[in-house]
Short mmCIF file of C-alpha atoms and ligand atoms in Angstrom, two decimals:
data_model
loop_
_atom_site.label_atom_id
_atom_site.label_comp_id
_atom_site.label_asym_id
_atom_site.label_seq_id
_atom_site.Cartn_x
_atom_site.Cartn_y
_atom_site.Cartn_z
CA UNK A 10 -3.45 21.56 -12.00
CA UNK A 11 -2.66 19.84 -8.68
CA UNK A 12 -0.77 16.68 -9.32
CA UNK A 13 -2.48 13.48 -8.17
CA UNK A 14 -1.70 11.91 -4.83
CA UNK A 15 -1.56 8.16 -4.33
CA UNK A 16 -2.12 7.01 -0.74
CA UNK A 17 -2.28 3.33 0.22
CA UNK A 18 -3.41 1.59 3.46
CA UNK A 19 -1.73 -1.59 4.60
CA UNK A 20 -1.62 -4.01 7.53
CA UNK A 21 -2.39 -7.58 8.50
CA UNK A 22 -6.02 -8.71 8.51
CA UNK A 23 -7.76 -7.40 11.65
CA UNK A 24 -5.50 -4.33 12.00
CA UNK A 25 -8.56 -2.08 11.50
CA UNK A 26 -7.42 0.02 8.52
CA UNK A 27 -10.75 -0.01 6.62
CA UNK A 28 -12.50 1.90 9.42
CA UNK A 29 -10.19 4.91 8.96
CA UNK A 30 -10.21 5.28 5.17
CA UNK A 31 -13.55 7.18 5.06
CA UNK A 32 -12.18 9.69 7.60
CA UNK A 33 -9.13 10.24 5.38
CA UNK A 34 -11.44 10.73 2.37
CA UNK A 35 -13.28 13.45 4.25
CA UNK A 36 -9.99 15.12 5.19
CA UNK A 37 -8.92 15.19 1.56
CA UNK A 38 -12.27 16.59 0.42
CA UNK A 39 -12.02 19.32 3.06
CA UNK A 40 -8.61 20.16 1.58
CA UNK A 41 -10.42 20.71 -1.75
CA UNK A 42 -9.33 17.48 -3.41
CA UNK A 43 -11.41 15.05 -5.50
CA UNK A 44 -11.12 11.58 -4.03
CA UNK A 45 -11.21 8.10 -5.57
CA UNK A 46 -11.59 5.28 -3.03
CA UNK A 47 -10.62 1.86 -4.24
CA UNK A 48 -9.12 -1.46 -3.11
CA UNK A 49 -6.89 -4.37 -4.06
CA UNK A 50 -7.27 -6.99 -5.18
CA UNK A 51 -10.16 -5.39 -7.02
CA UNK A 52 -11.25 -1.95 -8.17
CA UNK A 53 -12.34 -2.86 -11.73
CA UNK A 54 -14.81 -5.52 -13.00
CA UNK A 55 -12.00 -7.79 -14.14
CA UNK A 56 -9.93 -7.23 -10.99
CA UNK A 57 -12.97 -7.97 -8.77
CA UNK A 58 -13.44 -11.31 -10.61
CA UNK A 59 -9.79 -12.11 -9.98
CA UNK A 60 -10.31 -11.16 -6.31
CA UNK A 61 -13.05 -13.76 -5.97
CA UNK A 62 -10.70 -16.43 -7.36
CA UNK A 63 -7.64 -15.49 -5.38
CA UNK A 64 -9.44 -15.07 -2.03
CA UNK A 65 -11.37 -18.31 -2.19
CA UNK A 66 -9.59 -20.87 -4.38
CA UNK A 67 -6.50 -22.81 -3.27
CA UNK A 68 -3.70 -22.37 -5.85
CA UNK A 69 0.03 -22.51 -6.52
CA UNK A 70 2.09 -19.65 -5.01
CA UNK A 71 3.29 -18.30 -8.37
CA UNK A 72 -0.29 -18.45 -9.74
CA UNK A 73 -1.43 -16.48 -6.67
CA UNK A 74 1.29 -13.83 -7.12
CA UNK A 75 0.57 -13.50 -10.90
CA UNK A 76 -3.16 -13.06 -10.27
CA UNK A 77 -2.47 -10.34 -7.72
CA UNK A 78 -0.32 -8.50 -10.23
CA UNK A 79 -2.75 -9.15 -13.11
CA UNK A 80 -5.55 -7.57 -11.05
CA UNK A 81 -3.18 -4.69 -10.18
CA UNK A 82 -2.26 -4.03 -13.81
CA UNK A 83 -5.89 -3.71 -14.81
CA UNK A 84 -6.58 -1.50 -11.77
CA UNK A 85 -3.65 0.80 -12.56
CA UNK A 86 -4.59 1.20 -16.24
CA UNK A 87 -8.33 1.58 -15.77
CA UNK A 88 -8.61 3.51 -12.50
CA UNK A 89 -5.45 4.64 -10.70
CA UNK A 90 -3.44 6.25 -13.50
CA UNK A 91 -6.44 8.18 -14.99
CA UNK A 92 -7.34 9.48 -11.51
CA UNK A 93 -3.77 10.62 -10.79
CA UNK A 94 -3.66 12.28 -14.27
CA UNK A 95 -6.78 14.25 -13.29
CA UNK A 96 -5.10 15.42 -10.08
CA UNK A 97 -7.28 13.36 -7.76
CA UNK A 98 -6.32 11.77 -4.48
CA UNK A 99 -6.44 7.98 -4.83
CA UNK A 100 -7.06 6.14 -1.54
CA UNK A 101 -6.32 2.49 -2.08
CA UNK A 102 -7.04 -0.20 0.53
CA UNK A 103 -3.90 -2.35 -0.05
CA UNK A 104 -1.45 -2.26 -2.97
CA UNK A 105 1.86 -3.96 -3.85
CA UNK A 106 3.24 -3.87 -0.31
CA UNK A 107 0.53 -6.43 0.48
CA UNK A 108 1.93 -8.73 -2.21
CA UNK A 109 5.43 -8.50 -0.71
CA UNK A 110 4.00 -8.99 2.83
CA UNK A 111 1.51 -11.79 2.11
CA UNK A 112 3.04 -13.68 -0.86
CA UNK A 113 6.67 -12.78 -0.02
CA UNK A 114 6.56 -12.77 3.80
CA UNK A 115 3.52 -15.00 4.57
CA UNK A 116 3.91 -17.58 1.82
CA UNK A 117 7.70 -17.32 1.59
CA UNK A 118 7.53 -16.65 -2.17
CA UNK A 119 10.72 -15.31 -3.83
CA UNK A 120 11.12 -11.58 -3.06
CA UNK A 121 13.17 -10.94 -6.22
CA UNK A 122 10.54 -12.48 -8.48
CA UNK A 123 7.96 -10.21 -6.90
CA UNK A 124 10.30 -7.22 -7.51
CA UNK A 125 10.52 -8.25 -11.19
CA UNK A 126 6.77 -8.46 -11.50
CA UNK A 127 6.44 -5.09 -9.75
CA UNK A 128 8.84 -3.45 -12.22
CA UNK A 129 6.88 -4.86 -15.16
CA UNK A 130 3.38 -4.05 -13.91
CA UNK A 131 4.05 -0.61 -12.42
CA UNK A 132 6.32 0.77 -15.18
CA UNK A 133 5.38 4.28 -16.34
CA UNK A 134 5.90 5.51 -19.93
CA UNK A 135 9.01 7.52 -18.82
CA UNK A 136 10.58 4.35 -17.34
CA UNK A 137 9.91 5.33 -13.69
CA UNK A 138 7.98 2.98 -11.39
CA UNK A 139 4.56 3.88 -10.02
CA UNK A 140 4.70 3.73 -6.24
CA UNK A 141 2.38 5.20 -3.60
CA UNK A 142 3.28 8.73 -2.45
CA UNK A 143 2.33 7.75 1.07
CA UNK A 144 1.66 4.31 2.66
CA UNK A 145 -0.14 4.27 5.97
CA UNK A 146 0.87 0.98 7.66
CA UNK A 147 -1.44 -0.16 10.50
CA UNK A 148 1.01 -2.25 12.49
CA UNK A 149 -0.44 -4.67 14.99
CA UNK A 150 0.56 -7.77 16.97
CA UNK A 151 -1.01 -10.80 15.14
CA UNK A 152 -2.51 -12.14 18.38
CA UNK A 153 -4.47 -8.91 18.94
CA UNK A 154 -5.53 -8.95 15.28
CA UNK A 155 -6.76 -12.57 15.67
CA UNK A 156 -8.88 -11.61 18.64
CA UNK A 157 -10.44 -8.76 16.70
CA UNK A 158 -11.07 -11.00 13.67
CA UNK A 159 -12.68 -13.80 15.76
CA UNK A 160 -15.82 -11.75 16.22
CA UNK A 161 -15.90 -10.46 12.62
CA UNK A 162 -17.11 -11.86 9.29
CA UNK A 163 -16.65 -15.39 7.86
CA UNK A 164 -12.88 -15.62 7.16
CA UNK A 165 -11.52 -15.85 3.59
CA UNK A 166 -8.47 -17.89 2.54
CA UNK A 167 -6.00 -15.45 4.09
CA UNK A 168 -7.98 -14.48 7.21
CA UNK A 169 -8.18 -18.16 8.25
CA UNK A 170 -4.37 -18.50 8.34
CA UNK A 171 -2.68 -19.07 11.77
CA UNK A 172 -0.91 -16.38 13.81
CA UNK A 173 2.51 -17.60 12.53
CA UNK A 174 1.51 -16.68 9.01
CA UNK A 175 0.54 -13.17 10.13
CA UNK A 176 3.76 -12.79 12.06
CA UNK A 177 5.58 -13.49 8.74
CA UNK A 178 3.30 -11.05 6.89
CA UNK A 179 4.08 -8.40 9.52
CA UNK A 180 7.80 -9.06 9.03
CA UNK A 181 7.24 -8.67 5.27
CA UNK A 182 5.74 -5.19 5.83
CA UNK A 183 8.65 -4.23 8.08
CA UNK A 184 11.13 -5.34 5.39
CA UNK A 185 9.30 -3.33 2.79
CA UNK A 186 9.31 -0.26 5.06
CA UNK A 187 13.04 -0.66 5.59
CA UNK A 188 13.53 -0.76 1.76
CA UNK A 189 11.41 2.37 1.13
CA UNK A 190 11.26 4.32 4.45
CA UNK A 191 10.38 7.70 2.91
CA UNK A 192 6.87 6.84 1.82
CA UNK A 193 5.92 4.71 4.88
CA UNK A 194 4.10 6.03 7.97
CA UNK A 195 3.80 3.31 10.62
CA UNK A 196 0.78 3.65 12.90
CA UNK A 197 0.57 1.68 16.14
CA UNK A 198 -2.79 -0.02 15.57
CA UNK A 199 -2.98 -1.42 19.13
CA UNK A 200 -4.11 2.02 20.39
CA UNK A 201 -7.81 2.94 20.75
CA UNK A 202 -9.75 3.59 17.56
CA UNK A 203 -9.82 7.34 18.34
CA UNK A 204 -6.07 7.49 18.91
CA UNK A 205 -5.37 5.60 15.71
CA UNK A 206 -7.75 7.89 13.82
CA UNK A 207 -6.03 10.98 15.19
CA UNK A 208 -2.62 9.65 14.18
CA UNK A 209 -3.80 8.80 10.70
CA UNK A 210 -5.39 12.25 10.23
CA UNK A 211 -2.16 13.93 11.43
CA UNK A 212 0.00 11.96 9.01
CA UNK A 213 -2.29 12.45 6.00
CA UNK A 214 -2.93 16.10 6.89
CA UNK A 215 0.81 16.81 7.03
CA UNK A 216 1.32 15.07 3.72
CA UNK A 217 -1.48 17.01 1.98
CA UNK A 218 -0.06 20.27 3.35
CA UNK A 219 3.37 19.44 2.08
CA UNK A 220 1.86 18.44 -1.28
CA UNK A 221 0.49 21.97 -1.70
CA UNK A 222 -3.20 21.00 -1.46
P1 TMP B 323 -8.93 -7.20 2.32
O1 TMP B 323 -9.76 -8.23 3.02
O2 TMP B 323 -8.22 -6.25 3.25
O3 TMP B 323 -9.71 -6.49 1.23
O4 TMP B 323 -7.74 -7.94 1.60
C1 TMP B 323 -7.93 -9.10 0.87
C2 TMP B 323 -6.96 -10.17 1.27
O5 TMP B 323 -6.02 -10.38 0.19
C3 TMP B 323 -6.14 -9.91 2.51
O6 TMP B 323 -6.16 -11.07 3.30
C4 TMP B 323 -4.76 -9.68 2.00
C5 TMP B 323 -4.71 -10.42 0.69
N1 TMP B 323 -3.82 -9.87 -0.31
C6 TMP B 323 -2.69 -10.57 -0.69
O7 TMP B 323 -2.46 -11.68 -0.20
N2 TMP B 323 -1.88 -10.03 -1.65
C7 TMP B 323 -2.11 -8.83 -2.23
O8 TMP B 323 -1.35 -8.38 -3.08
C8 TMP B 323 -3.28 -8.09 -1.82
C9 TMP B 323 -3.58 -6.77 -2.41
C10 TMP B 323 -4.10 -8.65 -0.85
#
């Protein structure tokens, strides 16, 4: 059986990642793989309830980080791990890098505490840590992202933050990439939608080929 593949999509709000996930799903299906598309926070009934709370209610920074990880734990146990065990490709719109970027970078919450929570929540039975196989990071200047968001939907708690916050979130992503460079693919999200799409397809296609799909 093909082993499962865990691909995550990251970036500041307005970077445009969601548009490209369906194209990646098609690419994976064309490569003969079953695909599970999901998101964080969310992806299970309990995690979606936590999403509503965390995106709309003001709260203490540790409470916010704990709720992100609580939603993640449920998502891993109920959806991600079973799909990977079946050999599926899991395409997840945000995962733990978002917690390091938003809560660690944006909010300035303690990076080491986040690392402790990560090691608790993502521990596998053999003691290894579940991490994405590939993380596609849509990197974009926060001012360009703000212009794109201005014409979009009603902003949630994070989307309504100022550009400084997103500059710190972006720095959080860069720090995370520096810590785990092997699984990160940085995409310049300032390019046209077609150019970004072509880059994303190339990166994911190369990964699937290497993975023996
Ligand atoms: P989305 O709008 O891309 O679905 O993401 C929801 C928001 O939640 C987005 O502003 C980023 C934020 N978020 C965090 O702050 N920490 C996390 O761990 C995750 C997964 C998302």
